[in-house]
Short mmCIF file of N, CA, C and O in Angstrom, two decimals:
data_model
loop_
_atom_site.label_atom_id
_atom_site.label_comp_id
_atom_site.label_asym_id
_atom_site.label_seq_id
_atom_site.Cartn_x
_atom_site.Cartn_y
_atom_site.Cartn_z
N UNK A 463 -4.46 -64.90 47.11
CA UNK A 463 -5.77 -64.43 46.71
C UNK A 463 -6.30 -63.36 47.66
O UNK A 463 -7.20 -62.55 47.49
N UNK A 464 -5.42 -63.61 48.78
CA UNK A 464 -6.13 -62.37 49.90
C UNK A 464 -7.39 -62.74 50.13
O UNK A 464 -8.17 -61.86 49.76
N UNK A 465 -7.85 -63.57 50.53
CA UNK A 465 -9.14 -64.40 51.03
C UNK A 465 -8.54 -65.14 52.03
O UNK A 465 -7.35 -65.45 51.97
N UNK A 466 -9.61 -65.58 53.37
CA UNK A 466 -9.49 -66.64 54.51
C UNK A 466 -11.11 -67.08 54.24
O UNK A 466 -12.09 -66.38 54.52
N UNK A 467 -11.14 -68.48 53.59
CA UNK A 467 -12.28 -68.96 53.85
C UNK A 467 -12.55 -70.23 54.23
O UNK A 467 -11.65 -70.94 54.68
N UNK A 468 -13.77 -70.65 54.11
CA UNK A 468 -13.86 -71.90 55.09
C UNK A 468 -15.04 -72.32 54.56
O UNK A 468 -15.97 -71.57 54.25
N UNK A 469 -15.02 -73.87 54.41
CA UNK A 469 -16.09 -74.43 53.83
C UNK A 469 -17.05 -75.08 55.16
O UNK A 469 -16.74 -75.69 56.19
N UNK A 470 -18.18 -74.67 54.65
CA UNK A 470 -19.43 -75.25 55.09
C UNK A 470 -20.21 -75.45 54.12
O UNK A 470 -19.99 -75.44 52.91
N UNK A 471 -22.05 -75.85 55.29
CA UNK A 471 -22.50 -76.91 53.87
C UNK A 471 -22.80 -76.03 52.92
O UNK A 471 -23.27 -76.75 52.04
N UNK A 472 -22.84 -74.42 52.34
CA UNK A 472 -23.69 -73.99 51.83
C UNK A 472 -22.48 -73.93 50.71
O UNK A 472 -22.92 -73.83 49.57
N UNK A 473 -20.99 -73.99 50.82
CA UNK A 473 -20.07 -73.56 49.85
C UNK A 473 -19.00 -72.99 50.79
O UNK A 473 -19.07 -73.17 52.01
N UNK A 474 -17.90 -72.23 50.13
CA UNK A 474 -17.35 -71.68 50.45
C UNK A 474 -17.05 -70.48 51.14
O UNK A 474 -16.46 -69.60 50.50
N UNK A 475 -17.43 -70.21 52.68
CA UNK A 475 -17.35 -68.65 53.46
C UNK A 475 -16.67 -67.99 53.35
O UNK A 475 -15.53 -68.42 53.52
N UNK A 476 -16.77 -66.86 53.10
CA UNK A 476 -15.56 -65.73 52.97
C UNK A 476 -15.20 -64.98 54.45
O UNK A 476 -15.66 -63.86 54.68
N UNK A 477 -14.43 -65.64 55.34
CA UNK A 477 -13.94 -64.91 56.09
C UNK A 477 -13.52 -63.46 56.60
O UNK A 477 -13.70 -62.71 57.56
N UNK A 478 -12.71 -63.53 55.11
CA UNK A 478 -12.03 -62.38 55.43
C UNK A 478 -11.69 -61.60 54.31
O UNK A 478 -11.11 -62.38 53.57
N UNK A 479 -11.72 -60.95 54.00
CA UNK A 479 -10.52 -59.89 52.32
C UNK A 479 -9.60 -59.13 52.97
O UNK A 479 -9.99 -58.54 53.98
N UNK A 480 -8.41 -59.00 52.61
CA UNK A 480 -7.35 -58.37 53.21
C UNK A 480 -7.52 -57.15 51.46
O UNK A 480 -7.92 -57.21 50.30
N UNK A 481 -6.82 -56.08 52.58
CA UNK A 481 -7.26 -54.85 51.61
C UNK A 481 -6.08 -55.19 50.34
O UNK A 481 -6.20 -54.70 49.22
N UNK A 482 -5.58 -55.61 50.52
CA UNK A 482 -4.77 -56.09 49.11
C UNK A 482 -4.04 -57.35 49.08
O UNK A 482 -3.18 -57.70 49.89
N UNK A 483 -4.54 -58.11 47.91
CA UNK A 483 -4.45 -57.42 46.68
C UNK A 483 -6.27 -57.41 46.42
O UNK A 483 -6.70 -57.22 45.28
N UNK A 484 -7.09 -57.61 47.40
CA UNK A 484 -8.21 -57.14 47.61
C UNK A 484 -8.97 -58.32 46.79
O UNK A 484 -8.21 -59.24 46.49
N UNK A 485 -9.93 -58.44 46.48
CA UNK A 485 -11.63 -59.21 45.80
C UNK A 485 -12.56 -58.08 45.63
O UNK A 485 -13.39 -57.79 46.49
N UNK A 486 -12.37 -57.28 44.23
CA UNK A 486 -13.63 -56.79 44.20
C UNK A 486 -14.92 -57.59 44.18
O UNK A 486 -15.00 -58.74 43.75
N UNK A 487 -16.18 -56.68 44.80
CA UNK A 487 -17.14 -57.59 44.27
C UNK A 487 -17.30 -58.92 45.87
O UNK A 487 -18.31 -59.51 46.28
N UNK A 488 -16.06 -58.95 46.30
CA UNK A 488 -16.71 -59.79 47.77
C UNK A 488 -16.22 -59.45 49.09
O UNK A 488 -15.30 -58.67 49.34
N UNK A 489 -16.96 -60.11 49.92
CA UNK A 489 -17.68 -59.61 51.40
C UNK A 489 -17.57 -60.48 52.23
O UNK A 489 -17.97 -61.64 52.16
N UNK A 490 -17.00 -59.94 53.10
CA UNK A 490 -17.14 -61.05 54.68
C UNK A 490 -18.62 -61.67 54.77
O UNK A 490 -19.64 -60.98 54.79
N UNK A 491 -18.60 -62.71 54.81
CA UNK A 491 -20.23 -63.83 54.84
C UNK A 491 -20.40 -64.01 53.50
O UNK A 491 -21.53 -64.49 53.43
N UNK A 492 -20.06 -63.93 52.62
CA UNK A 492 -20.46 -64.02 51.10
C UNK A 492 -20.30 -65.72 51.08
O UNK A 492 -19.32 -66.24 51.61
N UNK A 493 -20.94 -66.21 50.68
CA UNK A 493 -20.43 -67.91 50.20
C UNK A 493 -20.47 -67.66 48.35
O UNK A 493 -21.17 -66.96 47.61
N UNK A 494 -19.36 -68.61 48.12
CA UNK A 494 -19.32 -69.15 46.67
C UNK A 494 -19.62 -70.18 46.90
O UNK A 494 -19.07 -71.03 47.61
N UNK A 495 -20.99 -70.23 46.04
CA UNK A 495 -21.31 -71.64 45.95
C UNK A 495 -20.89 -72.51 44.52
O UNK A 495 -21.36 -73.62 44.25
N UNK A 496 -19.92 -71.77 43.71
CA UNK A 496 -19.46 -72.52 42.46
C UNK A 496 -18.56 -71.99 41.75
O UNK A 496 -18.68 -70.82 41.36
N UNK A 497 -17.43 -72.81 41.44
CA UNK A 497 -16.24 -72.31 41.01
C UNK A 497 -15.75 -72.94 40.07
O UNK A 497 -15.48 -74.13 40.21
N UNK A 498 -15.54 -72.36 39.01
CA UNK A 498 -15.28 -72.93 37.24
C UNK A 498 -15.92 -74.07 37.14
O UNK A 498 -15.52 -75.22 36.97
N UNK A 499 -17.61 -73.35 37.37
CA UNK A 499 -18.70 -74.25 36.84
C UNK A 499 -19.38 -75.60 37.97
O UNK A 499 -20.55 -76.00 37.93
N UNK A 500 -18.42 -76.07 38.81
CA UNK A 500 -18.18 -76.81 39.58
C UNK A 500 -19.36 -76.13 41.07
O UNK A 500 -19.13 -75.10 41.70
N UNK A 501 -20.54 -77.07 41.29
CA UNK A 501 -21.06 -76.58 42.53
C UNK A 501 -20.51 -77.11 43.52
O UNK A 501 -19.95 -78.20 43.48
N UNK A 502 -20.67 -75.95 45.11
CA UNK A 502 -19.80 -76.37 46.03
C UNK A 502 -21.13 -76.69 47.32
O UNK A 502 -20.91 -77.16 48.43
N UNK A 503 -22.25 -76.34 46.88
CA UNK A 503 -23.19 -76.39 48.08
C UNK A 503 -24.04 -77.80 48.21
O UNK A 503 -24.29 -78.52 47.24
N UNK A 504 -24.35 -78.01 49.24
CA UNK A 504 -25.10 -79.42 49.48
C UNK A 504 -23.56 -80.70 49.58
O UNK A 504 -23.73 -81.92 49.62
N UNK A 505 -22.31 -80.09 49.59
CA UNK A 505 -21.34 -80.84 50.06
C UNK A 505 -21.01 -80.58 51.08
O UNK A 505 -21.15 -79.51 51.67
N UNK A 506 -20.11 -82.31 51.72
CA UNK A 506 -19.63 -82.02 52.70
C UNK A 506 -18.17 -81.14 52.85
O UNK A 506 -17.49 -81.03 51.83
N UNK A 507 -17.70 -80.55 54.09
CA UNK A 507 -16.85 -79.91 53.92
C UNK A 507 -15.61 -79.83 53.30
O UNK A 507 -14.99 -78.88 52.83
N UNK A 508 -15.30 -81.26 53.42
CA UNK A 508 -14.14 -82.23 53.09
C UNK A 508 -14.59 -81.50 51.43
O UNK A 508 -13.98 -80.60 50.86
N UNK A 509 -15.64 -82.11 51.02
CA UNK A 509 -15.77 -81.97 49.68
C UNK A 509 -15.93 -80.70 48.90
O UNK A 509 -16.08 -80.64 47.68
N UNK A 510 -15.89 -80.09 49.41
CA UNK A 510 -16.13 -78.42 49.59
C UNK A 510 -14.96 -77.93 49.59
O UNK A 510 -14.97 -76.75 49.22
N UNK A 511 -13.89 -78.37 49.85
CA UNK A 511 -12.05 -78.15 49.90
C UNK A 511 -12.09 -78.54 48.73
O UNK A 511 -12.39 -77.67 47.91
N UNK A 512 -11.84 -79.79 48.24
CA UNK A 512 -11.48 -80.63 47.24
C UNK A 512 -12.18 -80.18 45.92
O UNK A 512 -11.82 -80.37 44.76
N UNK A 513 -12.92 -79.74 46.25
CA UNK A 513 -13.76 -78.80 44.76
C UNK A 513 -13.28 -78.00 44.33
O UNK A 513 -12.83 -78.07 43.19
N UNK A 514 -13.20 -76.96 45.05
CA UNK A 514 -12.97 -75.28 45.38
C UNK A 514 -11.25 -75.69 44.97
O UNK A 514 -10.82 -74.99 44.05
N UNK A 515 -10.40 -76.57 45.46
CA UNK A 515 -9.24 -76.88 45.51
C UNK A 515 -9.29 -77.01 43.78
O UNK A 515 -8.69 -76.18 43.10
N UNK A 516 -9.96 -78.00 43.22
CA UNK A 516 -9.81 -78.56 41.79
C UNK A 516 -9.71 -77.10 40.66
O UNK A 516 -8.88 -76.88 39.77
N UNK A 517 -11.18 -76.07 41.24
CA UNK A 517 -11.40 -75.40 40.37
C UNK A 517 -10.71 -73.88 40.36
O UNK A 517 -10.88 -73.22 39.34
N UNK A 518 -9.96 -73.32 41.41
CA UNK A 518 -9.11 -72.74 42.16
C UNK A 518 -8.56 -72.56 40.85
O UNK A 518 -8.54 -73.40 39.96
N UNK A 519 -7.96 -70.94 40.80
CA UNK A 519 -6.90 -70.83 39.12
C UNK A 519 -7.11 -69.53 39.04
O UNK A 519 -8.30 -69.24 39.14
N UNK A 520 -6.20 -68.40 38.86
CA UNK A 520 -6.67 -67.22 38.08
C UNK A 520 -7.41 -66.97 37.37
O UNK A 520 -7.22 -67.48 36.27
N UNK A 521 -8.55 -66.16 37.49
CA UNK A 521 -9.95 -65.67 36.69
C UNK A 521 -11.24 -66.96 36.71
O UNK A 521 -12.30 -67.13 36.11
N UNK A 522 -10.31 -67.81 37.93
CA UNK A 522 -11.92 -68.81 37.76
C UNK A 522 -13.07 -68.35 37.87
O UNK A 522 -13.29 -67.94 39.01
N UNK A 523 -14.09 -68.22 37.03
CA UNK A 523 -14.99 -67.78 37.57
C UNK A 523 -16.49 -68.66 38.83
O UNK A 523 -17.08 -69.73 38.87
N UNK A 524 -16.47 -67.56 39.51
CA UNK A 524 -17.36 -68.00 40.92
C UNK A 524 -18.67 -67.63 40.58
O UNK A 524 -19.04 -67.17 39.50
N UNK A 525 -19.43 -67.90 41.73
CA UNK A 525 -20.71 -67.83 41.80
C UNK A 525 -20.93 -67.42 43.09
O UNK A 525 -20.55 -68.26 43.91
N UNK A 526 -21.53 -66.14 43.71
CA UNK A 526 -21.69 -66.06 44.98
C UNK A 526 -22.82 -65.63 45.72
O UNK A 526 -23.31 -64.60 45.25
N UNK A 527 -23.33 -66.02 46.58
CA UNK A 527 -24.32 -65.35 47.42
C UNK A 527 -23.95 -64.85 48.72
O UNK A 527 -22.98 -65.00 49.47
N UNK A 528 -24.98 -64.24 48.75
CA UNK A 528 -24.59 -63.12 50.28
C UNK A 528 -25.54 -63.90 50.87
O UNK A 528 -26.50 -64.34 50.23
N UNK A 529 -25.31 -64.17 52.28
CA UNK A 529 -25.86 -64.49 53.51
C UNK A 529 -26.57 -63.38 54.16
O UNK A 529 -26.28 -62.18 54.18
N UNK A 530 -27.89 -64.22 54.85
CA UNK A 530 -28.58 -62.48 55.42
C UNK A 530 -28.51 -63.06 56.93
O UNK A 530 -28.62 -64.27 57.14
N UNK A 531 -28.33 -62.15 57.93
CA UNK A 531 -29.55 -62.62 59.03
C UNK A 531 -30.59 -61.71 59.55
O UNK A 531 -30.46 -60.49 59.45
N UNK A 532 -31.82 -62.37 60.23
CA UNK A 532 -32.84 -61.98 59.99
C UNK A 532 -33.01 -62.58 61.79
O UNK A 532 -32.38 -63.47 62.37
N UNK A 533 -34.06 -61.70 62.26
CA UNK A 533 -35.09 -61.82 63.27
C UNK A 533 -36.16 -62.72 62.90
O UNK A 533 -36.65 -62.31 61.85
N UNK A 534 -36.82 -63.90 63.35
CA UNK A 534 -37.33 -65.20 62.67
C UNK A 534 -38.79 -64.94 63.85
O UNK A 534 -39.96 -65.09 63.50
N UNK A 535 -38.41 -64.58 65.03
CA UNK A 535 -39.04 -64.98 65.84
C UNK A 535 -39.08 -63.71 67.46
O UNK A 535 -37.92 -63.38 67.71
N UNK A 536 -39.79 -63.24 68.14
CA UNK A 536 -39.64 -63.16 69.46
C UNK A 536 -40.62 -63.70 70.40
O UNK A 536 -41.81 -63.45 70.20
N UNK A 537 -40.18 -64.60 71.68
CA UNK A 537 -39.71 -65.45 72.33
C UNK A 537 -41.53 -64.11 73.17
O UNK A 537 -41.74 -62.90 73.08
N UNK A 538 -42.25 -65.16 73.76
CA UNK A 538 -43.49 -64.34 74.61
C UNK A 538 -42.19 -63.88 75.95
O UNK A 538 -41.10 -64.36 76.23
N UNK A 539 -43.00 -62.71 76.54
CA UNK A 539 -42.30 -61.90 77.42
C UNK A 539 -42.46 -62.74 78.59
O UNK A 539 -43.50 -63.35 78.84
N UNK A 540 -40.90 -62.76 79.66
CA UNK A 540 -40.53 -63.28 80.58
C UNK A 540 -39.98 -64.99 80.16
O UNK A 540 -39.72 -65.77 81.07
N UNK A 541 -39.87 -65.38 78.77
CA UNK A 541 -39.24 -66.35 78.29
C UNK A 541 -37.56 -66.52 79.20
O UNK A 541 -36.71 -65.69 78.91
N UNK A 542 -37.29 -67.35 80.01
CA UNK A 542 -35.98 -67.80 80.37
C UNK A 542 -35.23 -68.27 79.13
O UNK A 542 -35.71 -68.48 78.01
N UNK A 543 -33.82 -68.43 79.56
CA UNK A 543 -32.65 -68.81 77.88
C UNK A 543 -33.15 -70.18 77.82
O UNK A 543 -33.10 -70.90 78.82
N UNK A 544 -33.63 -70.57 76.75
CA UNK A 544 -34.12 -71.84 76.14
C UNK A 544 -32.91 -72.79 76.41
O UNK A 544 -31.73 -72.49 76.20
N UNK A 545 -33.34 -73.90 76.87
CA UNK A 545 -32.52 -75.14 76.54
C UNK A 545 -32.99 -76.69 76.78
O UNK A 545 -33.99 -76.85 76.08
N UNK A 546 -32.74 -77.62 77.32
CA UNK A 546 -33.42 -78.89 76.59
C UNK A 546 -33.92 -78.96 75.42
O UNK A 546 -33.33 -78.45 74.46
N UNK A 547 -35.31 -79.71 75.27
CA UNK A 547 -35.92 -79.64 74.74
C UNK A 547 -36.12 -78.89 73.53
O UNK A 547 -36.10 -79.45 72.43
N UNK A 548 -36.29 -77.82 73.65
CA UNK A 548 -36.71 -76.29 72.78
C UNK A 548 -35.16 -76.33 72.50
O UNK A 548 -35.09 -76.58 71.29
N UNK A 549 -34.01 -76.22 72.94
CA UNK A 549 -32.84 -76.14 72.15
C UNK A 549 -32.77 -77.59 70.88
O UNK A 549 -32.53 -77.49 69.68
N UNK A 550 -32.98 -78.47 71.44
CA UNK A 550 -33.22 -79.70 70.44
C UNK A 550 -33.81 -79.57 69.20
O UNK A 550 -33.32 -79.90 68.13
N UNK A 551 -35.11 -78.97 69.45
CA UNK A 551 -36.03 -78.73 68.53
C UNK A 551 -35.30 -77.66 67.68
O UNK A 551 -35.22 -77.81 66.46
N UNK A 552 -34.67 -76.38 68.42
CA UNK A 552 -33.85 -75.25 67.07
C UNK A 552 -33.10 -75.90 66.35
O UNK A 552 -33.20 -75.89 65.12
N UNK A 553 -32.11 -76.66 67.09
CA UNK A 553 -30.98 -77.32 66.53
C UNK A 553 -31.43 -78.02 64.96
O UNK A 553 -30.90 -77.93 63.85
N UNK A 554 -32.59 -78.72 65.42
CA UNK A 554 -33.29 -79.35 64.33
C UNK A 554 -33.81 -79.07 63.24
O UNK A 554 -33.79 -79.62 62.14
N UNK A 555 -34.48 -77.82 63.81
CA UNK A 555 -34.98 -76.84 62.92
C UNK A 555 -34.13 -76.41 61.87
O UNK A 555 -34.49 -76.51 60.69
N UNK A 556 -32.41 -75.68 62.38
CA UNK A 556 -31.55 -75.16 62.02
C UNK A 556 -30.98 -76.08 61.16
O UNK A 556 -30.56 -75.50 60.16
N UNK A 557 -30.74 -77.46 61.14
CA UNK A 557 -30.67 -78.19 60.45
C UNK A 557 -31.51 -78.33 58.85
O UNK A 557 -30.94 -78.25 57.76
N UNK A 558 -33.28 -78.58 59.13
CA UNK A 558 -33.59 -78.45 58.55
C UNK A 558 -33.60 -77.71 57.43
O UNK A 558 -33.84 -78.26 56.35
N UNK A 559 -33.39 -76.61 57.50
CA UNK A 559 -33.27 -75.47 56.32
C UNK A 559 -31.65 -74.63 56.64
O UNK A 559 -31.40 -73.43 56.50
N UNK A 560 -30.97 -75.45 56.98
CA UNK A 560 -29.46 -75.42 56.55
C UNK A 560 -29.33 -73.92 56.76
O UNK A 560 -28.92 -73.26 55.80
N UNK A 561 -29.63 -73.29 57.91
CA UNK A 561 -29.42 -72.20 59.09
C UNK A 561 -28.43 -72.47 60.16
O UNK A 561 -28.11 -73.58 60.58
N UNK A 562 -27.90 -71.14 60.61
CA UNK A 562 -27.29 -71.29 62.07
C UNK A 562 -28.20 -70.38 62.22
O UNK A 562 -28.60 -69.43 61.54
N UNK A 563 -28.60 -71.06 63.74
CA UNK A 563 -29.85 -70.09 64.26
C UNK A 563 -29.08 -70.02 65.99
O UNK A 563 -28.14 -70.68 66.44
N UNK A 564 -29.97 -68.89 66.70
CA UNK A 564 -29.87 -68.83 68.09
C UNK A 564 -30.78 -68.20 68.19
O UNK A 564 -31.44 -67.81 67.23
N UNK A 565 -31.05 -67.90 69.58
CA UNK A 565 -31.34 -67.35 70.33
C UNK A 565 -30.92 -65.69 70.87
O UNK A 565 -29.96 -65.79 71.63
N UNK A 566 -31.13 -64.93 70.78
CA UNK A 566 -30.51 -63.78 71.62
C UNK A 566 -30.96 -63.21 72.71
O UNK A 566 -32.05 -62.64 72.69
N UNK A 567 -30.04 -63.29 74.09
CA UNK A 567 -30.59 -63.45 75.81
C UNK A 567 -30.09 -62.04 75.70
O UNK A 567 -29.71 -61.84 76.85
N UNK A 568 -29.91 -61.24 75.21
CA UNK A 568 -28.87 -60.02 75.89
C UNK A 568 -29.63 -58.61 76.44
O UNK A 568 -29.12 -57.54 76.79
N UNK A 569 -31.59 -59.20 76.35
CA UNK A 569 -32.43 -58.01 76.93
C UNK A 569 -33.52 -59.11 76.29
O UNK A 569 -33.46 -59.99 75.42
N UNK A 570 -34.81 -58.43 77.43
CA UNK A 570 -35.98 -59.12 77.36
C UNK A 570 -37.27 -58.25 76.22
O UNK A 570 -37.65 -57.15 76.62
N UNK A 571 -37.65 -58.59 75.38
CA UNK A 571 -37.71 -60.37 75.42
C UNK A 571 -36.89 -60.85 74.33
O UNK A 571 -36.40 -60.29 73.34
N UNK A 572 -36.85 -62.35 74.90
CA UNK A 572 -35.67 -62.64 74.03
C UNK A 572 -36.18 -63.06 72.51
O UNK A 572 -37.36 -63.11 72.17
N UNK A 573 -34.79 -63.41 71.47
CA UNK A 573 -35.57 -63.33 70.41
C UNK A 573 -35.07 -64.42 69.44
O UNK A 573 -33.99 -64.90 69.78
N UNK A 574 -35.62 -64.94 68.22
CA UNK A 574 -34.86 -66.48 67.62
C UNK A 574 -34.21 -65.29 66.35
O UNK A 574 -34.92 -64.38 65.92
N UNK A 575 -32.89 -65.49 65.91
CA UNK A 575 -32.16 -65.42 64.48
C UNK A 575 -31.75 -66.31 64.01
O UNK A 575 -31.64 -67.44 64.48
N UNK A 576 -31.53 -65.98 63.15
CA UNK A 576 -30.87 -67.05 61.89
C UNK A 576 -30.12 -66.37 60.98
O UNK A 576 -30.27 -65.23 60.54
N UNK A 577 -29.02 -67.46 60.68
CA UNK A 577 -28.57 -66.71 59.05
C UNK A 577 -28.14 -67.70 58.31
O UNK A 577 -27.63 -68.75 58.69
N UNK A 578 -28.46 -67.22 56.89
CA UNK A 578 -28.44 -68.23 55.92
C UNK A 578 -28.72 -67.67 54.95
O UNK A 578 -28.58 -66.45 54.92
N UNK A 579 -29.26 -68.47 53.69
CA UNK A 579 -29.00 -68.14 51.79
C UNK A 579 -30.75 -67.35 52.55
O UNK A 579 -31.55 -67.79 53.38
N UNK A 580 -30.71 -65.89 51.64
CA UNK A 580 -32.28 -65.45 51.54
C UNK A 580 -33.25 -66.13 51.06
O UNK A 580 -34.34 -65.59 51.24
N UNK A 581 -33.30 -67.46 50.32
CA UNK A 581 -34.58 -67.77 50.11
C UNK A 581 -34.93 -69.01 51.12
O UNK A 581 -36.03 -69.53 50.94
N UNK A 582 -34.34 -69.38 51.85
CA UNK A 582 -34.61 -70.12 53.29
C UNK A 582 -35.62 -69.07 53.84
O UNK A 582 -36.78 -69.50 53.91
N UNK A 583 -35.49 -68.17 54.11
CA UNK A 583 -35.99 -67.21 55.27
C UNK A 583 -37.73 -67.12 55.50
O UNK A 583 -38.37 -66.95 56.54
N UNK A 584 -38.08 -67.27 54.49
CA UNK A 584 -39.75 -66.97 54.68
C UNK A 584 -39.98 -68.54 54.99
O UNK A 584 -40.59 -68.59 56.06
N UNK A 585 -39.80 -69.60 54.60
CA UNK A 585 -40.36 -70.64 55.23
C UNK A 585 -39.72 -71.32 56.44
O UNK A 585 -40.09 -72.43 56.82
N UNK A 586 -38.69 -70.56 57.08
CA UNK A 586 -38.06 -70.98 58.30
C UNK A 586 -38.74 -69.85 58.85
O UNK A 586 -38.54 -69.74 60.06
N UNK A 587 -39.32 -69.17 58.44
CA UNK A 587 -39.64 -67.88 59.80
C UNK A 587 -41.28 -68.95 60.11
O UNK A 587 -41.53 -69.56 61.16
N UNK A 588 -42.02 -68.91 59.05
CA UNK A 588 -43.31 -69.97 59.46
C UNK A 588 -43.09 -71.42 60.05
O UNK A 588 -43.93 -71.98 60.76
N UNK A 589 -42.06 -71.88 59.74
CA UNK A 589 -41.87 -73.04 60.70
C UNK A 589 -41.77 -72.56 61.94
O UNK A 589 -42.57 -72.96 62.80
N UNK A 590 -40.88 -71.71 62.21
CA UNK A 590 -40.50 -71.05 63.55
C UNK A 590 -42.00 -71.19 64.39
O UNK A 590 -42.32 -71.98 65.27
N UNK A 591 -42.80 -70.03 63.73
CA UNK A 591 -43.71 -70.00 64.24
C UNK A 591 -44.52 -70.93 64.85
O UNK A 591 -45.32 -70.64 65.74
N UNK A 592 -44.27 -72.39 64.26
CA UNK A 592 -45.35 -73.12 64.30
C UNK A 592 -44.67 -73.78 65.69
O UNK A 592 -45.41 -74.25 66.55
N UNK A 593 -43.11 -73.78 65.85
CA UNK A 593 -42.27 -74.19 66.74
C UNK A 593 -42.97 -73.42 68.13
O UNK A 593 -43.65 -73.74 69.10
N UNK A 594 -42.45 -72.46 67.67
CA UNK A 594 -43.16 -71.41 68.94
C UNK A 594 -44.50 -71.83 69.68
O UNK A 594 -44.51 -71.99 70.90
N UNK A 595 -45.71 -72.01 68.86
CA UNK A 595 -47.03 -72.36 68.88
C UNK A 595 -47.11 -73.59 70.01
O UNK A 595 -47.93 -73.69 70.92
N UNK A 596 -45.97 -74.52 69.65
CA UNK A 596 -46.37 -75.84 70.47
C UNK A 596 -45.60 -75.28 71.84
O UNK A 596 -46.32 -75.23 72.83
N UNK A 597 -44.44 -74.92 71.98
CA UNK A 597 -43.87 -74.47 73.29
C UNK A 597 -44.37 -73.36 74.06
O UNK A 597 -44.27 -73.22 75.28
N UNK A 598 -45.05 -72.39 73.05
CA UNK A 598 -45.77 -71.27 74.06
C UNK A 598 -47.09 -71.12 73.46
O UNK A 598 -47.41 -70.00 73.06
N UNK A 599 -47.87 -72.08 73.34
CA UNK A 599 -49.29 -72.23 73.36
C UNK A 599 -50.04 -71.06 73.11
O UNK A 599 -50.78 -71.08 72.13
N UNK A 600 -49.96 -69.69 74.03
CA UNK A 600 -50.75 -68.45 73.86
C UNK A 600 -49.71 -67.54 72.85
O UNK A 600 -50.02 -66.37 72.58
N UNK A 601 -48.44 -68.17 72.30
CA UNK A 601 -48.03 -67.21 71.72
C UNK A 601 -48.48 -66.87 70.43
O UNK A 601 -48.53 -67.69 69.52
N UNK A 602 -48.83 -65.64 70.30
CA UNK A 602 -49.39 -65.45 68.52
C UNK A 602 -48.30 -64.65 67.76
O UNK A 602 -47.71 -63.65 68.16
N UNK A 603 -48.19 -65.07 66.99
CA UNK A 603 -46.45 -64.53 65.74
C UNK A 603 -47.16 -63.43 65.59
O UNK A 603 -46.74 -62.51 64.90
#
């Protein structure tokens, strides 16, 4: 198929497309979330093989979304790299609305991303905020 992908919870990741015999139409980060009708998201990974595995076939048809990432958050100036606590709480967060999120230390100030399905994004950026609010008190989004 000339695909390397990998299941997580959202469906199936597209790793990779090798230029032939190519995937028109898909993209490194793209998830299929459904394949000959069959949904692959809100499973576990295991189950996410075994799906994708069942429905797998020439011309199956998929279902796909593109993954975005987005700037959610920046961190009040002179913020150190988060961890305890405040990492607990992302982790959680990131959980919550089925994100990989971080942090980015690589110049001040630092800042929260995420990536995930686009319609997560507007109510993980206001949670964020509200995250922010309790750990940096004077910070205003």
């Amino acid at each position: 198929a000339g695909l390397d992908l990998c299941p997580t919870q959202w469906g199936m990741l597209v790793e990779s497309v090798e230029p032939e015999p190519g995937q028109p139409g898909l993209e490194v980060d793209d998830i299929i979330v459904s394949i000959a009708g069959h949904p692959l998201d809100g499973l576990s990974e295991e189950e996410v093989e075994a799906t994708f595995g069942a429905g797998f076939g020439h011309s199956a048809q998929i279902e796909v979304l593109r993954l975005v990432a987005e700037q959610l958050a920046i961190l009040p100036s002179g913020t150190k790299e988060p961890d305890g606590t405040f990492s607990e709480d992302l982790d959680q967060f990131a959980k919550r609305f089925n994100l990989d999120v971080w942090v980015k230390c690589t110049a001040q100030p630092l800042t929260v991303w995420a990536k995930g399905l686009p319609e997560a994004m507007p109510l993980a950026r206001a949670e964020v905020d509200k995250l922010l609010q309790f750990y940096f008190p004077m910070h205003s989004p």
